[in-house]
CSV table of C-alpha atoms in Angstrom, one decimal:
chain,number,residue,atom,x,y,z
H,1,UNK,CA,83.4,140.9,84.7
H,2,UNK,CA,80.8,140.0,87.3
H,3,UNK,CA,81.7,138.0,90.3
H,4,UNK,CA,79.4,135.4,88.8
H,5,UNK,CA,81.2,134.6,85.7
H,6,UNK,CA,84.9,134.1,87.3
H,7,UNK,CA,85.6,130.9,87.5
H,8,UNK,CA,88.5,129.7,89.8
H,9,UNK,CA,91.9,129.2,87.7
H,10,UNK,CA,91.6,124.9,87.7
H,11,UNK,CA,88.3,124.7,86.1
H,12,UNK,CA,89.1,127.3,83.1
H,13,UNK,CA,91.9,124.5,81.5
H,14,UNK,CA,89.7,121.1,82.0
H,15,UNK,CA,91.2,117.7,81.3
H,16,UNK,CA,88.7,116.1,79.1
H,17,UNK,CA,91.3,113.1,78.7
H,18,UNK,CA,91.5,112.3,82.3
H,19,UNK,CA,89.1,109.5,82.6
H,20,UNK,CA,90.6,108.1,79.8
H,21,UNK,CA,94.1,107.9,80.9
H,22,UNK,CA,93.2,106.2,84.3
H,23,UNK,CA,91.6,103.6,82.2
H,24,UNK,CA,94.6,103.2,80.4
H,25,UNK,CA,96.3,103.0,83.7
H,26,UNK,CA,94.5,100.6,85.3
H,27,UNK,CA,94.6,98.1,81.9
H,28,UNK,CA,98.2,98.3,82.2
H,29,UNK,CA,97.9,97.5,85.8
H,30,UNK,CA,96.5,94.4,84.9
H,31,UNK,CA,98.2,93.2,82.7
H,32,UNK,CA,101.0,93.5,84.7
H,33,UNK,CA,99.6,92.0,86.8
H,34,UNK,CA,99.2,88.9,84.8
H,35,UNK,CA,102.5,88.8,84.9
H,36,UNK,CA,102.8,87.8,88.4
H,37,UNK,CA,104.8,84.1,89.4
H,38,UNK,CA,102.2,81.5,90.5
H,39,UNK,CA,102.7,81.9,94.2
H,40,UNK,CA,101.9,85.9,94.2
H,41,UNK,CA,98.6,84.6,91.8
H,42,UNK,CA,97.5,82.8,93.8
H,43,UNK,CA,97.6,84.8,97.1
H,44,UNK,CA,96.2,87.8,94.7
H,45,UNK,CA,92.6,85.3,93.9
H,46,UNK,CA,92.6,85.2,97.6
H,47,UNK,CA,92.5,88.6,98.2
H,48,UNK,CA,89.9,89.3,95.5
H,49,UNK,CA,88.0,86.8,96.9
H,50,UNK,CA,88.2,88.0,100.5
H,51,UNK,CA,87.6,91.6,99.0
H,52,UNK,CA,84.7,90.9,96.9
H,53,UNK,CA,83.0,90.0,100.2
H,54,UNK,CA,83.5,93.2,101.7
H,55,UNK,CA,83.3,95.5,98.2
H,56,UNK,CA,79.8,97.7,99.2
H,57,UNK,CA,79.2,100.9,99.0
H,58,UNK,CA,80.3,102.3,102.4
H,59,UNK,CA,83.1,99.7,102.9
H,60,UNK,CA,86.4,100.2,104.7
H,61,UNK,CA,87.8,99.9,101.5
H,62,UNK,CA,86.1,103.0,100.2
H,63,UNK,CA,87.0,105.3,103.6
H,64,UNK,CA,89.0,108.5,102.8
H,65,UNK,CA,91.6,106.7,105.4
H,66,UNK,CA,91.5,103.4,105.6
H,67,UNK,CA,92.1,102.2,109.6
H,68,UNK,CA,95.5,100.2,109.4
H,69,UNK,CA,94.2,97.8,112.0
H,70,UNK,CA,91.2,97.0,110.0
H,71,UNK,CA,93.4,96.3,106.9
H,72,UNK,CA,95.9,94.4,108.7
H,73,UNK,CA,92.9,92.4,110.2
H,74,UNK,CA,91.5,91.5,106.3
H,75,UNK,CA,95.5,90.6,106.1
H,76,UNK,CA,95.2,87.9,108.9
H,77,UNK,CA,91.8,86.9,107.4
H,78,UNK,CA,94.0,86.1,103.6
H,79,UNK,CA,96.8,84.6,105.6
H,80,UNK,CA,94.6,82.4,107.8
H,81,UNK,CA,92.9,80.6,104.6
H,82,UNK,CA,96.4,80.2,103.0
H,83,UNK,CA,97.4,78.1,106.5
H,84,UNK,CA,94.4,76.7,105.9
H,85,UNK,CA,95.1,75.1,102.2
H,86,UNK,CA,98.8,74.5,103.4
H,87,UNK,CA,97.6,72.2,106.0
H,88,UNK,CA,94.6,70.6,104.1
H,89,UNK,CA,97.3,70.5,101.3
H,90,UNK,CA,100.2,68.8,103.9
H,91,UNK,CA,102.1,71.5,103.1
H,92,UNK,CA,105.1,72.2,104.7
H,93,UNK,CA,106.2,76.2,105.1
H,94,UNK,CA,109.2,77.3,107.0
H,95,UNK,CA,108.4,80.0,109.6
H,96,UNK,CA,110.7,82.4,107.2
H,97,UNK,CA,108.4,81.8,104.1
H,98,UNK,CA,105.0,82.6,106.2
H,99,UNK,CA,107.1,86.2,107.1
H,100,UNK,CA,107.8,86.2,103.4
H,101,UNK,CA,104.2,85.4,102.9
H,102,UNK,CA,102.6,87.8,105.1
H,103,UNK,CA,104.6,90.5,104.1
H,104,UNK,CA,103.3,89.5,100.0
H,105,UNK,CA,99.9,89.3,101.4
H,106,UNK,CA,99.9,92.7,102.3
H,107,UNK,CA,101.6,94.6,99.5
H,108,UNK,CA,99.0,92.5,97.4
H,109,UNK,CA,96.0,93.5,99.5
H,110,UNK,CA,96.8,97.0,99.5
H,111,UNK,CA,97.5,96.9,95.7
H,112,UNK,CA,94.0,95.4,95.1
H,113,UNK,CA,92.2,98.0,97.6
H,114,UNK,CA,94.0,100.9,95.3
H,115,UNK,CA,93.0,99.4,92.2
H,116,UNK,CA,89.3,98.7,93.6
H,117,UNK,CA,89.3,102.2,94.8
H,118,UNK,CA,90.2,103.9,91.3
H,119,UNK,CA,88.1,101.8,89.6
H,120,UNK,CA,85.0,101.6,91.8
H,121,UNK,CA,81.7,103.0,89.3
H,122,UNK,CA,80.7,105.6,92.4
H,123,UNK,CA,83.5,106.9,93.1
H,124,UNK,CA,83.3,111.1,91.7
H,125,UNK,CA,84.9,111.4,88.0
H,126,UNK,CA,86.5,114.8,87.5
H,127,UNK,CA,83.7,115.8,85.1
H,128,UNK,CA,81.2,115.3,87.5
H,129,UNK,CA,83.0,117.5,90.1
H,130,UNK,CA,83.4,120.6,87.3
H,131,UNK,CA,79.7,120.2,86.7
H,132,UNK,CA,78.7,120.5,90.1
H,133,UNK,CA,80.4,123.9,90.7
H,134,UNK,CA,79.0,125.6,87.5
């Protein structure tokens, strides 16, 4: 055997099915998601919608490691338009609850970053990295 024709041991057993089980994945992600009471809905279409304005290619979303301050900052930026509707709204929350809150916020926001992450069209398939080493 020539050196040209060994192939390193995790590209001679391929998983052709990969793709298809992280889209598996993700619908069940979803749906579960669904499944979500009304409060935790609701602060998950604010962070889409705070996301979706910050969802480019080259995003802090996207980075290898995402800087914890930046994501805590997009955080504050969810929680300040929920304070917002609550006091448009009239609505009285309890200091507890907005700790509560927060706290939702950000297992929510880092949720959706995941799922954008995994599900983002650039990002590199495992086919596409086994074609680029043969």
């Amino acid at each position: 055997m020539s050196k040209e024709n060994i192939l390193p041991f995790y590209m001679i057993y391929p998983l052709p099915l990969a793709g298809q089980e992280e889209e598996s994945l993700m619908r069940d992600l979803e749906y579960m998601q669904q499944l979500y009471p009304a409060d935790a809905k609701k602060y998950q279409k604010k962070i889409a919608a705070v996301l979706d304005t910050i969802d480019y290619d080259g995003s802090l979303i996207y980075d290898e490691y995402p800087c914890r301050w930046q994501m805590y900052r997009l955080c504050q930026s969810v929680l300040a338009i929920l304070r917002r509707e609550a006091q448009d709204g009239k609505e009285e929350i309890s200091a507890e609850k907005w700790t509560w809150i927060e706290e939702m916020v950000q297992i929510l926001l880092y949720y959706e970053v995941y799922k954008r992450r995994h599900t983002n069209k650039n990002r590199i398939k495992p086919v596409e990295l086994l074609e680029k080493y043969r």
